[in-house]
XYZ file of C-alpha atoms in Angstrom:
645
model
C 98.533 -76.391 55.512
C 99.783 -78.968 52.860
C 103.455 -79.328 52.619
C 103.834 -78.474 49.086
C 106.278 -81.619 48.651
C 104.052 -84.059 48.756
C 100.836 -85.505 46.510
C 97.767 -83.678 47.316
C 95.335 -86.581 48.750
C 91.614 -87.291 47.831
C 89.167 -89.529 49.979
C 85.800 -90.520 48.678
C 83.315 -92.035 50.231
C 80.705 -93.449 47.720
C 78.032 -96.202 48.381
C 76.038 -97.878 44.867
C 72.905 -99.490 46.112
C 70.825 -100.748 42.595
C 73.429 -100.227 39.783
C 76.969 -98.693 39.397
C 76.379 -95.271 38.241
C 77.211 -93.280 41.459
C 80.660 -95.825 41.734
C 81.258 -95.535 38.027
C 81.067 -91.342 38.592
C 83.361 -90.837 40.928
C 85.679 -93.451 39.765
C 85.873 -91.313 36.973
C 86.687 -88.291 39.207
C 89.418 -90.146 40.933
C 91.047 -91.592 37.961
C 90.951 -87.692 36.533
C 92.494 -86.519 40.111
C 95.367 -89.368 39.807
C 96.292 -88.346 36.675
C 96.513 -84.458 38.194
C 99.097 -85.676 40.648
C 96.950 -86.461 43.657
C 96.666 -89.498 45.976
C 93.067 -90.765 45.766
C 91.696 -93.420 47.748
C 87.824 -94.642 46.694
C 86.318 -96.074 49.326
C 83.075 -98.117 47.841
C 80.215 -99.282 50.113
C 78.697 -100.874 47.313
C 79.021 -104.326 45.785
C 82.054 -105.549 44.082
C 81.613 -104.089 40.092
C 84.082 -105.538 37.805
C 83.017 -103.150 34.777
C 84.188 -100.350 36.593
C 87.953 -98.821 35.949
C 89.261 -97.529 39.013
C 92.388 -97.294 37.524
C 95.019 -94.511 39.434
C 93.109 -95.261 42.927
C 93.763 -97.306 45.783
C 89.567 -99.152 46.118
C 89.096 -100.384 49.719
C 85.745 -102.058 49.550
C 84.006 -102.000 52.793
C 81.427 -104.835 53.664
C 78.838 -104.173 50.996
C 74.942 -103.188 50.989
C 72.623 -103.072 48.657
C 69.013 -103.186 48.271
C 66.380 -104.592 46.542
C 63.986 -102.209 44.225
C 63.404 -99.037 45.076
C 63.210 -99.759 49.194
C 66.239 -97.918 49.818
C 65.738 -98.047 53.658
C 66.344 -101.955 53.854
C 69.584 -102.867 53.049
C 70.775 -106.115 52.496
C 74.688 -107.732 53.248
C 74.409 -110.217 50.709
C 70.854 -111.775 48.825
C 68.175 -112.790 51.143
C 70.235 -111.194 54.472
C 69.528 -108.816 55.992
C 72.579 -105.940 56.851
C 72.506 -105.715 61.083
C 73.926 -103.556 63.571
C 77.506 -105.735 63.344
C 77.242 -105.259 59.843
C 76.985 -101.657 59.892
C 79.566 -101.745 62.442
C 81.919 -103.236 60.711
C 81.561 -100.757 57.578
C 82.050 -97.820 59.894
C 85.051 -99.455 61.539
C 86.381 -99.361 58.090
C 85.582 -96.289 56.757
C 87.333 -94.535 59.541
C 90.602 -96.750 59.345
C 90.992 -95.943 55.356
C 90.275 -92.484 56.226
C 93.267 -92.632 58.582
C 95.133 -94.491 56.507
C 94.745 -91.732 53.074
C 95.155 -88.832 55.866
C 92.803 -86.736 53.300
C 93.818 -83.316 52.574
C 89.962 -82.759 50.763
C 87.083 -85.285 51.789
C 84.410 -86.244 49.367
C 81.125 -87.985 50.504
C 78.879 -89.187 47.298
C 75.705 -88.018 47.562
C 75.203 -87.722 51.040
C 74.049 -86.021 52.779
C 71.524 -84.878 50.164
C 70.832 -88.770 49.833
C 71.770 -91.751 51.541
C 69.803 -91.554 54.311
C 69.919 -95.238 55.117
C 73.857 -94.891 56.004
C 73.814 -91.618 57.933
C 75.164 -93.252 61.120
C 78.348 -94.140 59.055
C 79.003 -90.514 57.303
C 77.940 -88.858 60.460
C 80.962 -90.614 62.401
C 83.077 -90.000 58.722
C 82.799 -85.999 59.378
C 82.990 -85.754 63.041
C 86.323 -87.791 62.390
C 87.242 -85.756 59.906
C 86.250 -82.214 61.517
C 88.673 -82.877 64.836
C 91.714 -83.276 62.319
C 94.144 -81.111 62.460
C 94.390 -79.508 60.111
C 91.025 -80.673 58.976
C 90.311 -81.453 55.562
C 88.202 -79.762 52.899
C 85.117 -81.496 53.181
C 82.772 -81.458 49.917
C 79.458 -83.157 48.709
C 78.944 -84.836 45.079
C 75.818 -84.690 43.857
C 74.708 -85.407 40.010
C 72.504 -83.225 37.533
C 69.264 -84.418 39.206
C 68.478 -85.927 42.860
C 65.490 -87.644 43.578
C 63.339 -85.140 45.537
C 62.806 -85.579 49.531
C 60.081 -87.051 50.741
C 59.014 -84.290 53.090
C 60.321 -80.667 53.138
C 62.284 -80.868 56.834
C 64.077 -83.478 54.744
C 65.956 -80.983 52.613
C 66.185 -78.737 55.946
C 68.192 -80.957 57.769
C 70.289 -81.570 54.359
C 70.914 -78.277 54.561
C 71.712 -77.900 58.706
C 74.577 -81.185 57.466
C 75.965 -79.247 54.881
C 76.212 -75.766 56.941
C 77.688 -77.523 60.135
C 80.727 -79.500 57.874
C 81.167 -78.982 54.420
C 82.743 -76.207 52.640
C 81.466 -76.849 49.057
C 78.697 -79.372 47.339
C 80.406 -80.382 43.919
C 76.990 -80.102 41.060
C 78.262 -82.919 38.775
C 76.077 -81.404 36.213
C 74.901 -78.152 34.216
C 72.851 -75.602 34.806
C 71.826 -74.500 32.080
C 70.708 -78.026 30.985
C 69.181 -79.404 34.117
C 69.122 -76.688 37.340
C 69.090 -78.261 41.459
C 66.028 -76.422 41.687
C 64.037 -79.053 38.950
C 64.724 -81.677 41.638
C 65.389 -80.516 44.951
C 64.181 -77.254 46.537
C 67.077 -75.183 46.182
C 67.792 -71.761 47.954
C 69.922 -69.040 48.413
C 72.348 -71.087 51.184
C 72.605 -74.105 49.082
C 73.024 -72.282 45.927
C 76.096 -70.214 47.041
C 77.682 -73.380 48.290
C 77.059 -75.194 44.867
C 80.308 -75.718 42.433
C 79.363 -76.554 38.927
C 81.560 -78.919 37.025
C 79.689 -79.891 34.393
C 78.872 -83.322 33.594
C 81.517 -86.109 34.442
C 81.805 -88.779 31.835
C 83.721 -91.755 31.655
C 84.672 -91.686 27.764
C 87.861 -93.300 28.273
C 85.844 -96.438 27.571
C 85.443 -96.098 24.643
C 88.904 -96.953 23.365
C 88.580 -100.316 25.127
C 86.579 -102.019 22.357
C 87.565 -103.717 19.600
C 86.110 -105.271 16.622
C 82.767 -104.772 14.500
C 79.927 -105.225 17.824
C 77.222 -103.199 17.430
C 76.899 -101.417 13.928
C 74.000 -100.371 12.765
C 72.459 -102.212 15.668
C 69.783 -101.747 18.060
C 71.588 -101.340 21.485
C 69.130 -102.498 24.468
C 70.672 -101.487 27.699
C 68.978 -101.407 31.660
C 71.663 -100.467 34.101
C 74.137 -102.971 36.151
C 70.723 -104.060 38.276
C 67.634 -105.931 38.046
C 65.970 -102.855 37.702
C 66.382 -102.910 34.118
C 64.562 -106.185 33.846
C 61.148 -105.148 32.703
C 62.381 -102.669 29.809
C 64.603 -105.782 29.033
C 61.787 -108.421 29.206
C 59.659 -105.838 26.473
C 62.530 -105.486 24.001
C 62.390 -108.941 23.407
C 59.119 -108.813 22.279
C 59.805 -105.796 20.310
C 62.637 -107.710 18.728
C 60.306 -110.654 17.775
C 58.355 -107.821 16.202
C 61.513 -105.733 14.241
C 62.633 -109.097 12.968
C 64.607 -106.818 9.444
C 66.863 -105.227 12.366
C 69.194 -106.826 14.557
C 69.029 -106.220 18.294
C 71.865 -106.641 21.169
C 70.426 -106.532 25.128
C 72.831 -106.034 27.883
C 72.138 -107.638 31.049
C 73.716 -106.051 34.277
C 75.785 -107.737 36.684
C 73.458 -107.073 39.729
C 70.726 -109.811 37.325
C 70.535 -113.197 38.877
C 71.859 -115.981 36.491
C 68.342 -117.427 36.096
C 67.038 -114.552 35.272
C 69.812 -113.752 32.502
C 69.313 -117.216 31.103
C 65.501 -117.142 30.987
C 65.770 -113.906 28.775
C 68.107 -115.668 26.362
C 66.197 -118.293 25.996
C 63.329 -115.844 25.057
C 65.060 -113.734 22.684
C 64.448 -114.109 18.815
C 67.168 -115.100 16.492
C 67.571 -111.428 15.727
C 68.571 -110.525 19.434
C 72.295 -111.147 21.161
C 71.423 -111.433 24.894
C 74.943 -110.858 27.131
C 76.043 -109.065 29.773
C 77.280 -105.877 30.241
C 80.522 -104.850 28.462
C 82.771 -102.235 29.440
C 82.929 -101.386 25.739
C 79.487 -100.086 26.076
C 80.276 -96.611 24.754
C 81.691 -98.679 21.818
C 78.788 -100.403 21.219
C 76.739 -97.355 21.349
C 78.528 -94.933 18.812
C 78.314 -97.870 16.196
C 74.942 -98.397 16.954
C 71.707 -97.245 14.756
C 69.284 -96.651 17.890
C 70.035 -96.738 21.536
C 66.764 -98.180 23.781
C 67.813 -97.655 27.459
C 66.819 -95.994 30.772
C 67.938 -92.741 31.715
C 70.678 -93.186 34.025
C 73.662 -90.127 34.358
C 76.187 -92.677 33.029
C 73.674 -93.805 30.328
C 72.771 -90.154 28.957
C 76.347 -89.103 28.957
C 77.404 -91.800 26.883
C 74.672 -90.996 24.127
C 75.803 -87.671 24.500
C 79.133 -88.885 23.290
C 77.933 -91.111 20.830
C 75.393 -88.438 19.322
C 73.001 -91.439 19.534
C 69.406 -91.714 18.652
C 67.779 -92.539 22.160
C 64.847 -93.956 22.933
C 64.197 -93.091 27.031
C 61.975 -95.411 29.027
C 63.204 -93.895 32.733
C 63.009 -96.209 35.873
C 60.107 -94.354 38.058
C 59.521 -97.423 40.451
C 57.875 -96.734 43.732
C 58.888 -92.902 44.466
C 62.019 -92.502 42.032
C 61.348 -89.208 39.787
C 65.043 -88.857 38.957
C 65.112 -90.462 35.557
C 62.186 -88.972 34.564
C 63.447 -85.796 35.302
C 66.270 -85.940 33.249
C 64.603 -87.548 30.849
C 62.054 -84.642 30.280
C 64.660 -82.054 30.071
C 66.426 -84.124 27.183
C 62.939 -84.421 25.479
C 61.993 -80.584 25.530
C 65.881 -80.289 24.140
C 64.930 -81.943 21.420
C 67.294 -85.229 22.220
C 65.740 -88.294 22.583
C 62.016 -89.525 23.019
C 60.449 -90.470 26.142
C 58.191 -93.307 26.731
C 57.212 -94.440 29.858
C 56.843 -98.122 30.928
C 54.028 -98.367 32.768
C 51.934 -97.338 29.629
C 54.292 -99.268 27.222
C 53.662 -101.831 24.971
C 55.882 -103.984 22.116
C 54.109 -102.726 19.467
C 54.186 -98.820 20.796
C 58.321 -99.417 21.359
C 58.799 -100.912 17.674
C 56.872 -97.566 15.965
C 59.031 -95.733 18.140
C 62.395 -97.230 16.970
C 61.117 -97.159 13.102
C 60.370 -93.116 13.324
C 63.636 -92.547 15.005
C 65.552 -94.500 12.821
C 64.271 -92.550 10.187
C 65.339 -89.267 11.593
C 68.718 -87.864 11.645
C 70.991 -88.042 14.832
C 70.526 -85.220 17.175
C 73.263 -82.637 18.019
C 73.973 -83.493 21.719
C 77.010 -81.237 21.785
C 75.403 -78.541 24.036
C 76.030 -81.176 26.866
C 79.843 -80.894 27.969
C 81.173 -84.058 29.725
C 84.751 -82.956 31.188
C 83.330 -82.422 34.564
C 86.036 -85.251 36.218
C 89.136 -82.310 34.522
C 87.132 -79.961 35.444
C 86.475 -81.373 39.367
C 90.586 -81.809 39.353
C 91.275 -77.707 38.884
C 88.417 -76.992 41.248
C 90.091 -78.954 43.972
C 93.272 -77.828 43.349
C 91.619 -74.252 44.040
C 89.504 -75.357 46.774
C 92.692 -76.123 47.984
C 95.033 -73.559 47.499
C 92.088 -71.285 48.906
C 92.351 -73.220 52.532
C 95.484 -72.850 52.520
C 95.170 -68.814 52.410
C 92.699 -69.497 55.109
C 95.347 -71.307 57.504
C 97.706 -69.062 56.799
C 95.249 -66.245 57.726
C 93.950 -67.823 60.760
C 98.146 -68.128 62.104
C 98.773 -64.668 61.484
C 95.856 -64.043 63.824
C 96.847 -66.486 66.362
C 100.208 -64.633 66.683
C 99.004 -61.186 66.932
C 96.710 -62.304 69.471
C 100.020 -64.157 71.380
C 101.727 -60.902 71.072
C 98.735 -58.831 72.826
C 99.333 -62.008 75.736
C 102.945 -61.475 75.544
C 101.913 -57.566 76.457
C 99.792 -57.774 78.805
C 96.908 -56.780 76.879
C 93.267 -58.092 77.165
C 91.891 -57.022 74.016
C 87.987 -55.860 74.688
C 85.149 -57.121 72.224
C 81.337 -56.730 72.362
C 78.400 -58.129 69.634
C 75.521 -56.626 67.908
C 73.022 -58.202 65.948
C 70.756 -56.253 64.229
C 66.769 -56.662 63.062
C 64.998 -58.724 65.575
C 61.439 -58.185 65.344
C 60.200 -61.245 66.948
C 60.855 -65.103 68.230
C 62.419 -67.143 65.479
C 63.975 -70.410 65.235
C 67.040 -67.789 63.735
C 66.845 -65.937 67.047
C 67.161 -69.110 68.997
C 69.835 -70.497 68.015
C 71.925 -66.906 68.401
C 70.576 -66.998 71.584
C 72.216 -70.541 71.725
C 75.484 -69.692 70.784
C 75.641 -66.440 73.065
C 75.124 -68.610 75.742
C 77.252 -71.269 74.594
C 80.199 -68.879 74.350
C 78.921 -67.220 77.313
C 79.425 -63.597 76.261
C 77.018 -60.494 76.336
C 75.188 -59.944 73.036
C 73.373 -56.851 72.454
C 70.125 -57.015 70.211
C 69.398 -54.296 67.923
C 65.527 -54.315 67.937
C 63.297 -52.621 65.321
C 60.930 -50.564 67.281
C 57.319 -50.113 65.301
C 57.775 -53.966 64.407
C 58.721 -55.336 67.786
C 56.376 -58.147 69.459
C 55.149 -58.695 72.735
C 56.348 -62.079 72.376
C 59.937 -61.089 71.639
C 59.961 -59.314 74.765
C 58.954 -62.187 76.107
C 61.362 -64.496 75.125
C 64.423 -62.086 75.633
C 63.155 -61.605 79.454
C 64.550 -65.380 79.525
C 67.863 -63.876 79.174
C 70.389 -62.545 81.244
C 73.193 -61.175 79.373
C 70.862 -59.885 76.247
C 70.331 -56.112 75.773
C 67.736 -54.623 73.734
C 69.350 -51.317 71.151
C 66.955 -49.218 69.502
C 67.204 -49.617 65.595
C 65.810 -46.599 64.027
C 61.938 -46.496 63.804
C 60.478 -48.969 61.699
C 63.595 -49.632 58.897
C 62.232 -48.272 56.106
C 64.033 -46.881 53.550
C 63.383 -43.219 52.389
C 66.381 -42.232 50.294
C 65.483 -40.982 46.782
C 65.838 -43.885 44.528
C 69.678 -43.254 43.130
C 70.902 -42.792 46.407
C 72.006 -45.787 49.653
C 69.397 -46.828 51.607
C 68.626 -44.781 54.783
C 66.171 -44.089 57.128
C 67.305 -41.281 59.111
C 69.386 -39.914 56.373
C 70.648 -36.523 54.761
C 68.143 -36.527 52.764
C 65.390 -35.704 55.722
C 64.798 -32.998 57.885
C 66.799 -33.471 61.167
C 64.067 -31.689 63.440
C 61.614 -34.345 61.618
C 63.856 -37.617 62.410
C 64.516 -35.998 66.066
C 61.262 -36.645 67.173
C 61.188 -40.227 65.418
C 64.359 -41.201 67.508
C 62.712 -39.670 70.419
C 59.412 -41.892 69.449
C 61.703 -45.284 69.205
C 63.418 -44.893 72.506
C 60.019 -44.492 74.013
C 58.662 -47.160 72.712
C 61.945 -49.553 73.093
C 61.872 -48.872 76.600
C 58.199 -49.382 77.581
C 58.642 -52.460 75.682
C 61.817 -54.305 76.709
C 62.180 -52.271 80.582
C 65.378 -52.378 82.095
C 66.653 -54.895 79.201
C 66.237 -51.166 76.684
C 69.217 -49.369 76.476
C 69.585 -45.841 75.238
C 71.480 -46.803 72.029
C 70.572 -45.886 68.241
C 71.484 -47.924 65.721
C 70.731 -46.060 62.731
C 69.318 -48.914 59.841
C 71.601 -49.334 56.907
C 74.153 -47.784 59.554
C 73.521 -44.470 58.028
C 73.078 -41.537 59.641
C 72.933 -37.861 58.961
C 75.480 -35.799 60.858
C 73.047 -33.009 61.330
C 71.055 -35.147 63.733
C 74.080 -36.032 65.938
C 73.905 -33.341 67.983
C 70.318 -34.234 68.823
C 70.124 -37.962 69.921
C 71.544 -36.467 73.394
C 68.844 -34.474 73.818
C 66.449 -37.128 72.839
C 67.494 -39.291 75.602
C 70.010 -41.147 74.122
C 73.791 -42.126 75.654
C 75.562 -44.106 72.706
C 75.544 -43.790 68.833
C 76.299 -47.499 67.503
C 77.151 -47.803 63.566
C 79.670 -49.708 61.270
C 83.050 -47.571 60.997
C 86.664 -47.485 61.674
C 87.937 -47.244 65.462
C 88.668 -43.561 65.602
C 87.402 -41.814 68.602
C 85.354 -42.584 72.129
C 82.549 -40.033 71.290
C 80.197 -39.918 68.343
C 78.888 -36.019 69.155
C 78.795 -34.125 72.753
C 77.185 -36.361 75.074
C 76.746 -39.305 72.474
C 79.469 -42.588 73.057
C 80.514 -43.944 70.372
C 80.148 -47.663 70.623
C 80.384 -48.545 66.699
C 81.151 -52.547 64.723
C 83.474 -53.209 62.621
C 83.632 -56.904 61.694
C 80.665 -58.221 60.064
C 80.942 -61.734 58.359
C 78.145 -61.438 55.893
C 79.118 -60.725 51.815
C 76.169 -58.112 51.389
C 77.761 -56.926 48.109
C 77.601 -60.524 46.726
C 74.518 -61.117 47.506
C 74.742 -62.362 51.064
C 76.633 -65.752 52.439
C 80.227 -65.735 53.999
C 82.514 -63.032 52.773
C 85.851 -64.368 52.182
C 87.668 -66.309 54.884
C 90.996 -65.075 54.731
C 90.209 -61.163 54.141
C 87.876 -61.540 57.319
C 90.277 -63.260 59.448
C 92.924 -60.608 58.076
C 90.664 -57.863 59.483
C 90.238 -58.919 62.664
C 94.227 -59.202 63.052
C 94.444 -55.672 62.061
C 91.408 -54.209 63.890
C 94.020 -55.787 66.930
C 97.403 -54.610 65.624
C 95.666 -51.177 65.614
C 94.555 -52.255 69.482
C 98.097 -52.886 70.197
C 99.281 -49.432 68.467
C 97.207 -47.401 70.722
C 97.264 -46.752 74.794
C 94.715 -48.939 76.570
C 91.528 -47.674 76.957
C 91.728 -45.289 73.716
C 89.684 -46.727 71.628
C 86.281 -48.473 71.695
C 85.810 -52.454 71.828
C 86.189 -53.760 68.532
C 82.226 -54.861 67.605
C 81.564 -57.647 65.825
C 77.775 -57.458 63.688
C 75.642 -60.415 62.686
C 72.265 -60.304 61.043
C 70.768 -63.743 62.489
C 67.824 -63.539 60.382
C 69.766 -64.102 56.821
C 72.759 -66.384 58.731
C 73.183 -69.486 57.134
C 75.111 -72.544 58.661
C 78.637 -71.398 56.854
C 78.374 -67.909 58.797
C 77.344 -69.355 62.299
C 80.206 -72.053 61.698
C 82.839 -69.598 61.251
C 81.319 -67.231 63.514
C 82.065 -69.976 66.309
C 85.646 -70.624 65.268
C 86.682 -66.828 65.295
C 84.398 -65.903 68.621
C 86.381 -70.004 69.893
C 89.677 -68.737 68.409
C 89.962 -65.016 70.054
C 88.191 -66.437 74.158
C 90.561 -69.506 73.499
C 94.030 -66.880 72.867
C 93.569 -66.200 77.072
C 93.694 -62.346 75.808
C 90.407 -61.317 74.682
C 86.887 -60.958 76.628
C 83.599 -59.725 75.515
C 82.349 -56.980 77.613
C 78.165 -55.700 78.187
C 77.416 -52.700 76.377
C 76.017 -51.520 79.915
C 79.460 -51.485 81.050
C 80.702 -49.300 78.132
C 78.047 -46.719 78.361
C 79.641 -46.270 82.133
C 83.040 -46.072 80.898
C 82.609 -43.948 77.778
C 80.308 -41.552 80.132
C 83.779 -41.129 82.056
C-alpha cells in the first residue's frame, strides 16, 4: 500500500512522433499532478521540444524516434537514419531504469496500447516490469477525444486483450458529450466500463507567458510543431498575397527544416510575419481576429479558450481521420468551418476568412478544459481505491493463514453457467481450468446444446457437464425476476421439463452429464423441490448462503456463492475489495463450523460475458487461495458421493 508519508509518484510514458501534442498533453497532466503533491517523472520518447513546459517533472528523454509523414511504422533516430534493433534497445533499457528509478505508485502509458503500435516491444517489457512489482502499480492508458481508427477490426481486439490483461483504467482525455470513443474507435461494453472521463486537458497556463501587442486583430496561421503543417502553410501565403487590407502572422514548427522555414519567408507578402512557433501561442490567439490552423487537440483547446473564430483545414494525409473527426463535430456545433485541403484553393481560403470575420465569435464554452485538475483527483481516487484493495486482499491472506495454522483445508469447487457451444470464450476457461489445474463443472443449456460442444468437452478430463434448466427462457410475468422454472408455473408442468433436460443432457454429454439442476436465473420454485429426486436428479446447485448439506429429501445441496460479475451495474467486475471481503468471510464462516458441515464454497463465472478485468482477477483470487497451501478445489462427482452419505 502507499505509506501515507511520502509523495504519491506518477510515471508516464509518452512518445510524440510528427508534432508535440501528445508530449504537450501530458506535460500538462504532470505539471497539474506536481502541483497536487505528487512525484511525476515524464518519460518522452519523442524529440527534444523546447516549447513545451514540463515544469514540476523530472523529463528523462530516452533516445528519440520520429517519423516522417504519416508512415508511422518507420521510425527514424535522427533525419535520414533509420532507428535499429540497438536503437530500440537502448530506449527500452531506459525506460525500465527511470521506471525503477520513480518506483511508480500509478503508471501511465500515452496512447498505447490503443496506438503506438510501432513501439509495442518497449511498453510490452514497461508492463510486464511493472506487473511483477510488488506492490504493483496502478497501471492506466491516456487516450485523447478522438483516436485514429484501426486499420483492421482484430486491431482493436487485441487493444482490448492489452488493456484486460494490465491496466486498471484508460484515462478519456476528452468529453463525451462533445466527441464519444465510439465516433473513432469501435467501442464496447468492456472498454466502455474501463473508460474515465476527464474532460479535455488544456495547457492555458500559457497564456500568461506573453507579453506585448503580437497578434491583435491579426490573422493567426498556425500548422503544428511538424512539417506536416507545411502545405496549409505554403497556401496561406498565397491567401495573404490575396487579403493584402489584413495583416497575417504564420507559425512555423520546430520539427520544419531551416530551408524550408526560410523559403516560406522569403515567399510571404509584406503583410505576413513568418516565425516560428511561440510558446505564447494562446496569446497570440485570443488577440487575434481569425485563427487558420489544423485541428490538432492542443490547437482546438486553445481556440476554445480564446473563443476564436477558426477556420479548420484538418491533416487527413495517407490514413489519418483523426482531425477530421474532430473537426466535423466542431462544425455540426456550430464552432468553426471546415475546409479541406485537398480541394482547397487561395482564393476559396480568403472568402472563407472575409465571411468569418464578419460573423461574431462563437460561444465555445460548452467545451471544459480542466481535464489535467480533473486527472489529479481521479488518481488520487484511483489510488486510495487500491489501497482498499490491498488492504482487502491481506485480510484474506490472514484468514486463510489462520485456516493453515488450524489444520484446515478449506474445500472449493467452480461453476460456470450457459455454455451452448465451442467459443473462443469457452476456450480460454477451458485454458485457465487447466492452467490452475482444478475441476470445473459446466452448466450446459440443454435444448441449445451442440454436437460440437460435446465434442470439444470430450477433450477434457476434469470438465463436468450440469443440466441448466431447459432452454433458459424466461416466463415470469413481466413485473416479476426472471425465471424459468419459477412460482409462477405449475410444478407437475416444470417436473416433466427437468425430467426432459436430464434426458437429453445425458444422451448428449454420457458419462461427462451429471444429475445436477441448475435452475436459470438461480431461481427456483420450492414446490418443485421435492420432485427433482424423483426425476432422476442427485444435487440442486443455485446461488445462496452456506446453510445446510441438503436442498430437499434426496436432493444435495451443492450451491455458489462468489460470483465476480456486477450484474446490477450492468455487467464488468464488481468491486474489488467487497469481493475479496466475501470470500474472507464465506471462510471465517468455514472456520466457525465443524469440518465437513457445510458445502464447498462455489465460485460462479459466466465465460460468455467475461471480459479481461474478470478473468484477471479471477486468476489472482483462484492463484491467491491454491497458493495459501490450505485450500483445494474438489470434482462435483466427489461431492455428490459425500453429500449422498
Amino acid at each position: 500500500m502507499t505509506d501515507s508519508s511520502r509523495r504519491p509518484r506518477l510515471l508516464i510514458a509518452v512518445t510524440h512522433l510528427l508534432g508535440v501534442g501528445h508530449l504537450a498533453r501530458m506535460a500538462a497532466v504532470g505539471r497539474a499532478l506536481a502541483g497536487a503533491g505528487w512525484a511525476v517523472t515524464l518519460v518522452s520518447g519523442g524529440r527534444p521540444a523546447a516549447t513545451v513546459n514540463t515544469q514540476g517533472c523530472t523529463l528523462v528523454q530516452l533516445p528519440p524516434v520520429h517519423c516522417v509523414g504519416t508512415d508511422f511504422a518507420t521510425l527514424y533516430a535522427a533525419p535520414g537514419v533509420l532507428a535499429d534493433a540497438g536503437h530500440f534497445a537502448a530506449r527500452r533499457g531506459a525506460l525500465l531504469a527511470a521506471f525503477d528509478a520513480a518506483a511508480p505508485d500509478v503508471l501511465i502509458t500515452e496512447l498505447y496500447p490503443l496506438g503506438r503500435r510501432s513501439l509495442a516491444s518497449e511498453f510490452d517489457a514497461l508492463l510486464a516490469h511493472a506487473q511483477n512489482q510488488t506492490p504493483r502499480p496502478l497501471i492506466l492508458g491516456s487516450i485523447r477525444d478522438v483516436l485514429n481508427p484501426p486499420s483492421r477490426p482484430h486491431r482493436a481486439e487485441q487493444a482490448l486483450a492489452k488493456l484486460g490483461a494490465f491496466y486498471d483504467g484508460v484515462l478519456f482525455h476528452g468529453a463525451a458529450g462533445v466527441v464519444p470513443l465510439s465516433a473513432s474507435w469501435p467501442s464496447t461494453p468492456a472498454l466502455e466500463r474501463r473508460l474515465i472521463e476527464t474532460g479535455y486537458v488544456h495547457d492555458g497556463a500559457r497564456a500568461a507567458e506573453a507579453t506585448g501587442p503580437d497578434g491583435t486583430d491579426e490573422i493567426l496561421v498556425s500548422g503544428g510543431g511538424s512539417a506536416a503543417g507545411l502545405p496549409l502553410a505554403r497556401l496561406t501565403v498565397e491567401a495573404a498575397r490575396l487579403m493584402p487590407e489584413r495583416r497575417w502572422r504564420l507559425l512555423i514548427g520546430a520539427g520544419v527544416s531551416p530551408e524550408a522555414f526560410d523559403a516560406l519567408a522569403t515567399l510571404a507578402p509584406l503583410n505576413m510575419v513568418v516565425e516560428r512557433a511561440r510558446p505564447d501561442f494562446p496569446a497570440l490567439l485570443a488577440r487575434a481576429a481569425l485563427s487558420i490552423s489544423q485541428a490538432g487537440y492542443n490547437t482546438v483547446l486553445d481556440l476554445a479558450a480564446a473563443n476564436a473564430r477558426a477556420i479548420l483545414v484538418p491533416f487527413a494525409e495517407g490514413a489519418e481521420k483523426e482531425q477530421t473527426l474532430r473537426a466535423g463535430e466542431l462544425a455540426r456545433r456550430g464552432l468553426a468551418r471546415v475546409l479541406a485541403l485537398e480541394t482547397l484553393t487561395a482564393p476559396a481560403l480568403t472568402e472563407a476568412a472575409r465571411d468569418l470575420l464578419a460573423a461574431p465569435r462563437p460561444d465555445w464554452s460548452a467545451i471544459g478544459r480542466d481535464g489535467a485538475s480533473r486527472t489529479a483527483t481521479v488518481l488520487s481516487d484511483l489510488l486510495a481505491h487500491r489501497d482498499r484493495v490491498e488492504a482487502a486482499w491481506q485480510r484474506l491472506d490472514a484468514v486463510l493463514a489462520q485456516a493453515r495454522a488450524a489444520g484446515r483445508i478449506l474445500d472449493f469447487w467452480w461453476r460456470d453457467d450457459d455454455a451452448v457451444a465451442p467459443t473462443p470464450a469457452l476456450d480460454a476457461l477451458l485454458a485457465r481450468a487447466a492452467r490452475w489445474q482444478v475441476p470445473l463443472s459446466l452448466a450446459v443449456i440443454p435444448a441449445r446444446a451442440t454436437p460440437a460442444l460435446a465434442a470439444r468437452l470430450r477433450e477434457e478430463r476434469r470438465v463436468d457437464v450440469l443440466v441448466h434448466g431447459l432452454a433458459h427462457e424466461n416466463h415470469a410475468p413481466a413485473d416479476q425476476k426472471k425465471a424459468e422454472f419459477g412460482a409462477h408455473r405449475l410444478a407437475e408442468v416444470m417436473a416433466v421439463e427437468a425430467h426432459s433436460a436430464r434426458e437429453r443432457i445425458e444422451a448428449t454429454f454420457g458419462a461427462q452429464a451429471l444429475p445436477v439442476f441448475v435452475p436459470p436465473w438461480n431461481r427456483i420454485a420450492p414446490a418443485l423441490l421435492p420432485m427433482l429426486a424423483n426425476e432422476g436428479y442427485a444435487a440442486l446447485s443455485t446461488f445462496k448462503r452456506r446453510t445446510t448439506r441438503e436442498a430437499a429429501p434426496g436432493l444435495v445441496a451443492l450451491n455458489t456463492h462468489w460470483d465476480p460479475i456486477d450484474w446490477k451495474g450492468g455487467g464488468g467486475l464488481a468491486d474489488e475489495a467487497g469481493l475479496i471481503d466475501l470470500m474472507a468471510g464465506l471462510i471465517t464462516e468455514e472456520l466457525a463450523s465443524p469440518p465437513g458441515t457445510l458445502e464447498p464454497i462455489g465460485l460462479l463465472t459466466h465465460h460468455l460475458v467475461h471480459d479481461g478485468w474478470i478473468d484477471r482477477f479471477l486468476d489472482t483470487m483462484i492463484g491467491r487461495l491454491l497458493d495459501s497451501g490450505a485450500a483445494r478445489f474438489v470434482a462435483l462427482g466427489d461431492q455428490l458421493e459425500t453429500g449422498r452419505r
